[in-house]
XYZ file of C-alpha atoms in Angstrom:
426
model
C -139.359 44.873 87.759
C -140.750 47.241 84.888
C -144.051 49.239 85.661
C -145.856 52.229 84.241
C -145.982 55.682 86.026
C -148.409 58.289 84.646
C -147.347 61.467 86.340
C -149.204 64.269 85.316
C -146.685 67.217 85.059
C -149.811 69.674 86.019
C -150.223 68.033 89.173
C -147.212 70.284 90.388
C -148.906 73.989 91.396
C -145.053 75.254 91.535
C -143.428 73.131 89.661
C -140.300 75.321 88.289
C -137.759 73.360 85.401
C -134.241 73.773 84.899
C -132.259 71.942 82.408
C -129.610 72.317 84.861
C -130.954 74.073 87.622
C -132.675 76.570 85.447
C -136.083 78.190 86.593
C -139.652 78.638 84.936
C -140.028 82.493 84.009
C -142.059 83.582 86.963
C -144.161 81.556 88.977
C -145.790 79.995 85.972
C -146.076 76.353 85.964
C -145.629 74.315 82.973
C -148.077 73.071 81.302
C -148.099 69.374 80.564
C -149.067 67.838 77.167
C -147.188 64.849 77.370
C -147.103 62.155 80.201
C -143.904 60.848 81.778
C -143.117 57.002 81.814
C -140.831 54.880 83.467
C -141.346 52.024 81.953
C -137.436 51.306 82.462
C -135.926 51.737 85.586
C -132.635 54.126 85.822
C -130.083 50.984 86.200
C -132.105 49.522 83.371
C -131.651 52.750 80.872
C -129.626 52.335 77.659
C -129.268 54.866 75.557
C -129.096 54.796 71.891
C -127.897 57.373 69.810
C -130.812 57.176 67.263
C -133.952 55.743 69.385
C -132.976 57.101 72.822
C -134.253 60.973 71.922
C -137.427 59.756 69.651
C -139.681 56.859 71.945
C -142.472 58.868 71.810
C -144.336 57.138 75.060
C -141.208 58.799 77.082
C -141.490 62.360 75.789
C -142.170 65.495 78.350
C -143.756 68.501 76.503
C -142.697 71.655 79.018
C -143.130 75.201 78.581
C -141.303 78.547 78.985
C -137.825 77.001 79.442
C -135.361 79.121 79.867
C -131.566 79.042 80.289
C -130.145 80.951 83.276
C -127.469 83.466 82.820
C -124.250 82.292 84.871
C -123.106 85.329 87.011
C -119.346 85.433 85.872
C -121.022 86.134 82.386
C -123.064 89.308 83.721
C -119.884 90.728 84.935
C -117.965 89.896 81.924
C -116.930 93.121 80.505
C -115.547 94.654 84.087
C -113.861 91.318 84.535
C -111.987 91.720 81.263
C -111.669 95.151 81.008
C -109.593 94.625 84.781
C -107.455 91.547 83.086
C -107.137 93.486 79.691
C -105.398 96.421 82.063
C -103.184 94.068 84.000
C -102.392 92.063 80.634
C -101.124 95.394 78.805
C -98.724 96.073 81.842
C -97.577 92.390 81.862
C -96.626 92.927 77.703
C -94.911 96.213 78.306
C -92.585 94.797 81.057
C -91.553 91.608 78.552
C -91.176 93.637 75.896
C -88.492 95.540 78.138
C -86.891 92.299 78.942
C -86.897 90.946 75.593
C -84.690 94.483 74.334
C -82.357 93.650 76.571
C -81.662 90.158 75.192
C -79.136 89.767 71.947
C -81.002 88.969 69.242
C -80.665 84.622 68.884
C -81.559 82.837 65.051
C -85.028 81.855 64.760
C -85.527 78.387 65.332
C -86.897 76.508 62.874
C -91.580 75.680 64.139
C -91.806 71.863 64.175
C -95.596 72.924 64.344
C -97.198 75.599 62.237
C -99.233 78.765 63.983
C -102.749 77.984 63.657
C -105.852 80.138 64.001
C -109.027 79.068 65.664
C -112.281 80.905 65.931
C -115.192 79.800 68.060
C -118.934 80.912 68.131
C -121.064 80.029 70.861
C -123.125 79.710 73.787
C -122.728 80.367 77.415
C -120.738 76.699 76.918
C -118.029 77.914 75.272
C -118.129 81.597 76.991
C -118.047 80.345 80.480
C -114.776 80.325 81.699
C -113.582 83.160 79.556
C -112.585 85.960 82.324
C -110.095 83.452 84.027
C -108.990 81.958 81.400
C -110.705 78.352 81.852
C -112.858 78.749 78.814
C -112.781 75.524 76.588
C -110.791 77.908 73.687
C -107.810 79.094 76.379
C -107.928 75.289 77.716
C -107.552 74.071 74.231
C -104.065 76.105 73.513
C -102.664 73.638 76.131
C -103.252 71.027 73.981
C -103.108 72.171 70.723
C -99.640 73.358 69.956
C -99.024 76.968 68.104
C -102.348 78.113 68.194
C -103.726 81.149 68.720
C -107.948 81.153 69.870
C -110.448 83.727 69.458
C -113.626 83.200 71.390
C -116.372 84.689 70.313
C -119.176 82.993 72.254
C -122.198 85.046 74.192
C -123.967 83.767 76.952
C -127.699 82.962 76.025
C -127.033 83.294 72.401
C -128.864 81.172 69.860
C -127.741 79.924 66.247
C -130.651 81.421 64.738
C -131.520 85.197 64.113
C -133.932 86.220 67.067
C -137.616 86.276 67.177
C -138.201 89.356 68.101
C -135.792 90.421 64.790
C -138.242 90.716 61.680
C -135.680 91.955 58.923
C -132.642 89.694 58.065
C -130.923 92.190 55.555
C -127.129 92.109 56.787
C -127.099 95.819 56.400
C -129.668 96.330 58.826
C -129.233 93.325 61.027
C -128.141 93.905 64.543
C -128.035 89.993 65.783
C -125.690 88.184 68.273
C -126.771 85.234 66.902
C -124.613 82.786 64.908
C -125.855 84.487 61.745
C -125.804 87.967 63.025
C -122.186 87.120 64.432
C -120.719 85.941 61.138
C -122.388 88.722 59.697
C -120.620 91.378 62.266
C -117.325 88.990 61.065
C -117.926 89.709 57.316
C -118.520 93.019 57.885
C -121.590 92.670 56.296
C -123.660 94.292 59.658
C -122.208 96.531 62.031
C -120.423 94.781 64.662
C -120.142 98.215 66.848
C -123.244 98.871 67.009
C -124.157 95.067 67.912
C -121.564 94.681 70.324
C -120.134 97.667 72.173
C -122.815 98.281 74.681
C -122.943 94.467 75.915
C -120.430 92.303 73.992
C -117.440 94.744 73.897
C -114.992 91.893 75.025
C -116.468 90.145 72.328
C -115.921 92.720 69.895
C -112.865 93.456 70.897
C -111.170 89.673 69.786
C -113.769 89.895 66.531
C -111.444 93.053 65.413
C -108.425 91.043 65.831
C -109.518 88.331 63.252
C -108.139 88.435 60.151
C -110.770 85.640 58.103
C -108.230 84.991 55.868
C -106.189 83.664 58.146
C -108.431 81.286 60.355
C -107.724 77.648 59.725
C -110.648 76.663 62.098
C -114.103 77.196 63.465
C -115.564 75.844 65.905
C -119.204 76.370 66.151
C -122.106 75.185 69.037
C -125.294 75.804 70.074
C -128.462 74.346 70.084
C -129.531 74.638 73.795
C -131.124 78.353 73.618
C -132.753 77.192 70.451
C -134.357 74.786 71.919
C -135.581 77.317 74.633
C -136.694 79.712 73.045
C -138.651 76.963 70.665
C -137.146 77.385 67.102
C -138.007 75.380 64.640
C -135.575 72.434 64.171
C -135.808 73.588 60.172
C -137.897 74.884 57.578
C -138.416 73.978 53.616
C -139.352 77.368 53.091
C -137.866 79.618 50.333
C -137.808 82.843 52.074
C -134.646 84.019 53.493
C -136.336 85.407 56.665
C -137.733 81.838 57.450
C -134.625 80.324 57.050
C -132.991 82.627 59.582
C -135.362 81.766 62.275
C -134.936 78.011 61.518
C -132.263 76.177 63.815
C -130.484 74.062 60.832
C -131.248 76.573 58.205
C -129.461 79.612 60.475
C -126.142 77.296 61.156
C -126.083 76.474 56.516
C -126.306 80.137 56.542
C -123.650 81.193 59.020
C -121.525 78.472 57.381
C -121.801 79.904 54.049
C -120.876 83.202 54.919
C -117.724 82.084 56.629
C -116.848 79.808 53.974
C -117.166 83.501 51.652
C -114.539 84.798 53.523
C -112.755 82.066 54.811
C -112.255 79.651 51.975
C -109.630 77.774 53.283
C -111.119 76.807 56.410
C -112.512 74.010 58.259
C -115.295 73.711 60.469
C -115.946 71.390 63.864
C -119.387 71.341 64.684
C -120.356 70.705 68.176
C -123.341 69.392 69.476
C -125.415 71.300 72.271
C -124.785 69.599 75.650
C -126.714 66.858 77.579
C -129.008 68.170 80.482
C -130.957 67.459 83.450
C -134.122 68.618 84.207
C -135.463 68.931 87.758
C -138.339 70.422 89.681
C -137.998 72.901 92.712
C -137.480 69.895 95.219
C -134.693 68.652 92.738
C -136.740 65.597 91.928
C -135.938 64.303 88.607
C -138.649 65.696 85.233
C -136.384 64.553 82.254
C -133.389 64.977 80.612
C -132.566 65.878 76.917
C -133.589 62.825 75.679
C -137.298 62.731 76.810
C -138.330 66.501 77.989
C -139.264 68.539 74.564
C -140.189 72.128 74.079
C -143.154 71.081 71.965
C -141.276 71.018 68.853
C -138.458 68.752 69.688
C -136.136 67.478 72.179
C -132.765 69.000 73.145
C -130.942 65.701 71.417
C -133.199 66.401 68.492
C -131.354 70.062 67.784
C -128.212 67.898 68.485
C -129.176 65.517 65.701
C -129.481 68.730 63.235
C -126.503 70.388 64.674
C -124.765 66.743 63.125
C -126.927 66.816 59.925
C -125.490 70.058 59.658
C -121.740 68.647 59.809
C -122.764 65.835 57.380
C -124.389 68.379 55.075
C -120.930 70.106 54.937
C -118.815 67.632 54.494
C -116.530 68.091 58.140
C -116.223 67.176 61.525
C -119.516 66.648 64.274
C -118.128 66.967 67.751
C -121.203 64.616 69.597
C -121.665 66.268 73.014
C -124.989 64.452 73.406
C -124.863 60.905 72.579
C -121.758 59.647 75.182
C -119.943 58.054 72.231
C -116.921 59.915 73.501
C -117.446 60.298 77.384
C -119.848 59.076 80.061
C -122.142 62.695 80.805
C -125.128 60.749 80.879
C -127.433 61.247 84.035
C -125.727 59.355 86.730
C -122.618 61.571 85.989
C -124.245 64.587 85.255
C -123.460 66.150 88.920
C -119.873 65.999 88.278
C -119.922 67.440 84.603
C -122.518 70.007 85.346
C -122.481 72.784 87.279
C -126.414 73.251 87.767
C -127.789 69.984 85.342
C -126.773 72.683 82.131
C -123.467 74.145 82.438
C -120.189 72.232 82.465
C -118.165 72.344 85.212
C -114.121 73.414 85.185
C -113.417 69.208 85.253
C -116.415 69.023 82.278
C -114.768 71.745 80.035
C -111.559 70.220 80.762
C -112.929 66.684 78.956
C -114.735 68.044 76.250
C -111.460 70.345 75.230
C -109.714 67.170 74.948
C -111.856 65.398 73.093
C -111.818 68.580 70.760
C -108.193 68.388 70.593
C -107.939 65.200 69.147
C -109.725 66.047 66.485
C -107.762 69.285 65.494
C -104.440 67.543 66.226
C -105.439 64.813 64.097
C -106.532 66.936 61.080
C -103.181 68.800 61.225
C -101.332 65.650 61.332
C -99.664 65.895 64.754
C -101.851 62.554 66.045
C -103.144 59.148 64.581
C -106.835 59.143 63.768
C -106.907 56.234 66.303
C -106.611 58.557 69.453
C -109.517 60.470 68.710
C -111.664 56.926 68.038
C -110.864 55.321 71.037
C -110.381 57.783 73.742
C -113.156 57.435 76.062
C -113.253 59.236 79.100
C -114.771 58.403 81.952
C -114.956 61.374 84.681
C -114.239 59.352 87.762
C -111.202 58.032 86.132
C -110.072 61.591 84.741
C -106.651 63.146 85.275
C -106.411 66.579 84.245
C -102.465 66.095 83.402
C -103.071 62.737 81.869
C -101.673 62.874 78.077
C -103.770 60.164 76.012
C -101.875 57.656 74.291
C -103.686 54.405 72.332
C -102.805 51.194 73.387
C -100.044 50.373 70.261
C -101.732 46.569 70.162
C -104.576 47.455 69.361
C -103.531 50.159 66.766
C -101.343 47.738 65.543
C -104.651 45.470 65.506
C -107.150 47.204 64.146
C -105.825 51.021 62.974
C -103.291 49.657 60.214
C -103.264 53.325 58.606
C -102.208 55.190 61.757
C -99.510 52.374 62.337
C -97.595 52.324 59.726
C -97.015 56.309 60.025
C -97.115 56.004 63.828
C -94.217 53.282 63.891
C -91.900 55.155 61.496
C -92.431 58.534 64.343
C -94.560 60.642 61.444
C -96.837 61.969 64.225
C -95.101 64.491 66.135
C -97.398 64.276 69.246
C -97.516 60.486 69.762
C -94.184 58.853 69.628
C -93.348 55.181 69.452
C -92.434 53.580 72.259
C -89.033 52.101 72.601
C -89.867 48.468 72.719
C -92.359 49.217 69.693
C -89.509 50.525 67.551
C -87.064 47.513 68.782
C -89.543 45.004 67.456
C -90.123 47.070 64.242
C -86.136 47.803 63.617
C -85.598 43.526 64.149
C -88.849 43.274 61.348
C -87.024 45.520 59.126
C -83.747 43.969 59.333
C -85.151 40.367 58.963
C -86.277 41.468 55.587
């Protein structure tokens, strides 16, 4: 049975928010502009991609979000530095064994060396001191590639607030369009990363732009935040920089300047959950906004911005691809914001489907119908579409599939028996 639940939000003297977990800056409470609904029940929720994030007589203004820093990131540097020292001593004592060995002929790739760079969030940095980052987890399924991940915790696509000037010379921004910037070497990317970022900097200065044949680019979620603007129409360069969609065109352009050949994925921020102190439920991305929009608003520019473009949107948002939605969220986030090992493990395949596809290694039917459900998830699982219904309904991928053109999904025997007695019949 429907009813209708004003809750005041102000009613709450301490009431703290976290898109995952994440706290109010000090012990202010939010203040409500908006009234929450319920006017359908949790079992009774559907969520569509277009209307689920705009019914206006479900939406949650809240102020002062904030995302919290994970603690691995904090420690980041040390972490790497320590790994970075063990590493070196690992390389010195293969390079001693590999002397030893006669030299053999090279053997002939069946898959090309491919480079992939990734800007980010703490989504894509998490992970990145043990080597469970969504980049290091993606070389296991991507074959021959190397990945640079240069991701910051709490960064944002657009150039801070704080940051009045957005001349490149002067710019000292770990945002996306400081970062590409620092890549270009159109700002300093010392003095912007050493003191905190120096892992960071240290992959940036083994990228050669020339050679990337990817990026991989998300954020959204600090953005939303720290309240910038979904977009502007303004003229002025400055404006654009602090606009959400306008910073990511900007960033894009400058890689495309020095990266001509390359493509770009663009990933959407990540569903969230947001709670009060007790851990009763507020909101989640769909319905809690920062006053300008909602969280799966910034994802709907992030995928304006793929459109715009002309390449790939990664949908981290809108479950077309997996169930994170809210009665899964516990098992794909960490604190209601950042993805557990098991959620960076799902959305790195998902990635890799698309990547694998574009280099020609899989049929564009694995990456439209794998759909993952996290209950059902095994980590060593290798994805292969049911060969009826790409047979059925993916005619394209068939034919190439069927003759073995894909080099990471084979034909199975009893497809090829049936094919070879089609052939032969005439």
């Amino acid at each position: 049975m429907k009813k209708n639940i004003k809750m005041v939000l102000a009613l709450f003297s301490s009431l703290s928010i976290a898109l995952s977990g994440c706290s109010l800056a000090g012990t202010q409470a939010p203040e409500a502009t908006e009234y929450l609904s319920d006017k359908e029940s949790e079992e009774e929720v559907t969520v569509e991609e277009e209307d689920a994030a705009s019914a206006e007589d479900s939406i949650v203004v809240v102020n002062n979000l904030f995302e919290p820093v994970l603690e691995e990131l904090e420690h980041e540097d040390e972490i790497m530095a320590q790994k970075a020292e063990e590493e070196k001593e690992k390389e010195q004592e293969e390079k001693e064994k590999e002397e030893e060995k006669e030299e053999e002929p090279a053997e002939e790739e069946e898959f090309r060396h491919i480079n992939i760079v990734f800007f980010g969030d703490s989504q894509i940095a998490n992970g990145r001191s043990d080597g469970s980052d969504i980049p290091s987890i993606l070389t296991t399924r991507v074959p021959n590639c190397t990945v640079y991940n240069l991701a910051i915790g709490g960064s944002t696509a657009s150039v801070e607030k704080s940051t009045s000037t957005v001349d490149p010379a002067s710019l000292r921004s770990t945002s996306f369009l400081g970062m590409t910037y620092c890549l270009a070497e159109k700002s300093d990317r010392d003095e912007t990363l050493a003191d905190n970022n120096r892992t960071v900097l240290e992959t940036m200065n083994k990228v050669d732009p020339e050679e990337v044949d990817y990026y991989v680019i998300e954020y959204g979620a600090n953005d939303f935040f720290n309240e910038v603007p979904l977009d502007t129409q303004e003229y002025d360069q400055a404006e654009k920089a602090h606009a959400f969609y306008n910073s990511m065109c900007m960033g894009i352009d400058v890689l495309k300047s020095i990266s001509p050949d390359a493509r770009f994925f663009i990933m959407s921020p990540f569903y969230g959950v947001y709670v009060n102190d007790d851990g009763s439920y507020v909101g989640d991305s769909y319905i809690v906004s920062n006053g300008i929009g909602t969280l799966a608003d910034y994802a709907k520019k992030a995928r304006n911005v793929a459109e715009d473009i002309e390449d790939t949107f990664i949908d981290c948002m809108f479950i077309s691809r997996c169930d994170l939605y809210l009665d899964t969220a516990s098992e794909y986030l960490s604190d209601n914001l950042h993805l557990t090992l098991l959620g960076r493990q799902i959305f790195t395949r998902l990635l890799a489907h698309n990547i694998n596809f574009a280099m020609g290694y899989e049929p564009y039917a694995y990456l439209e119908t794998d759909f993952i459900k996290i209950a059902e998830y095994d980590t060593e699982e290798t994805y292969r579409c049911r060969e009826d219904i790409m047979r059925e309904y993916y005619p394209e991928s068939w034919a190439k599939y069927i003759k073995g053109e894909f080099p990471l999904a084979q034909p199975s025997e009893e497809a090829l028996a049936e094919y070879g007695e089609k052939s032969s019949d005439g």
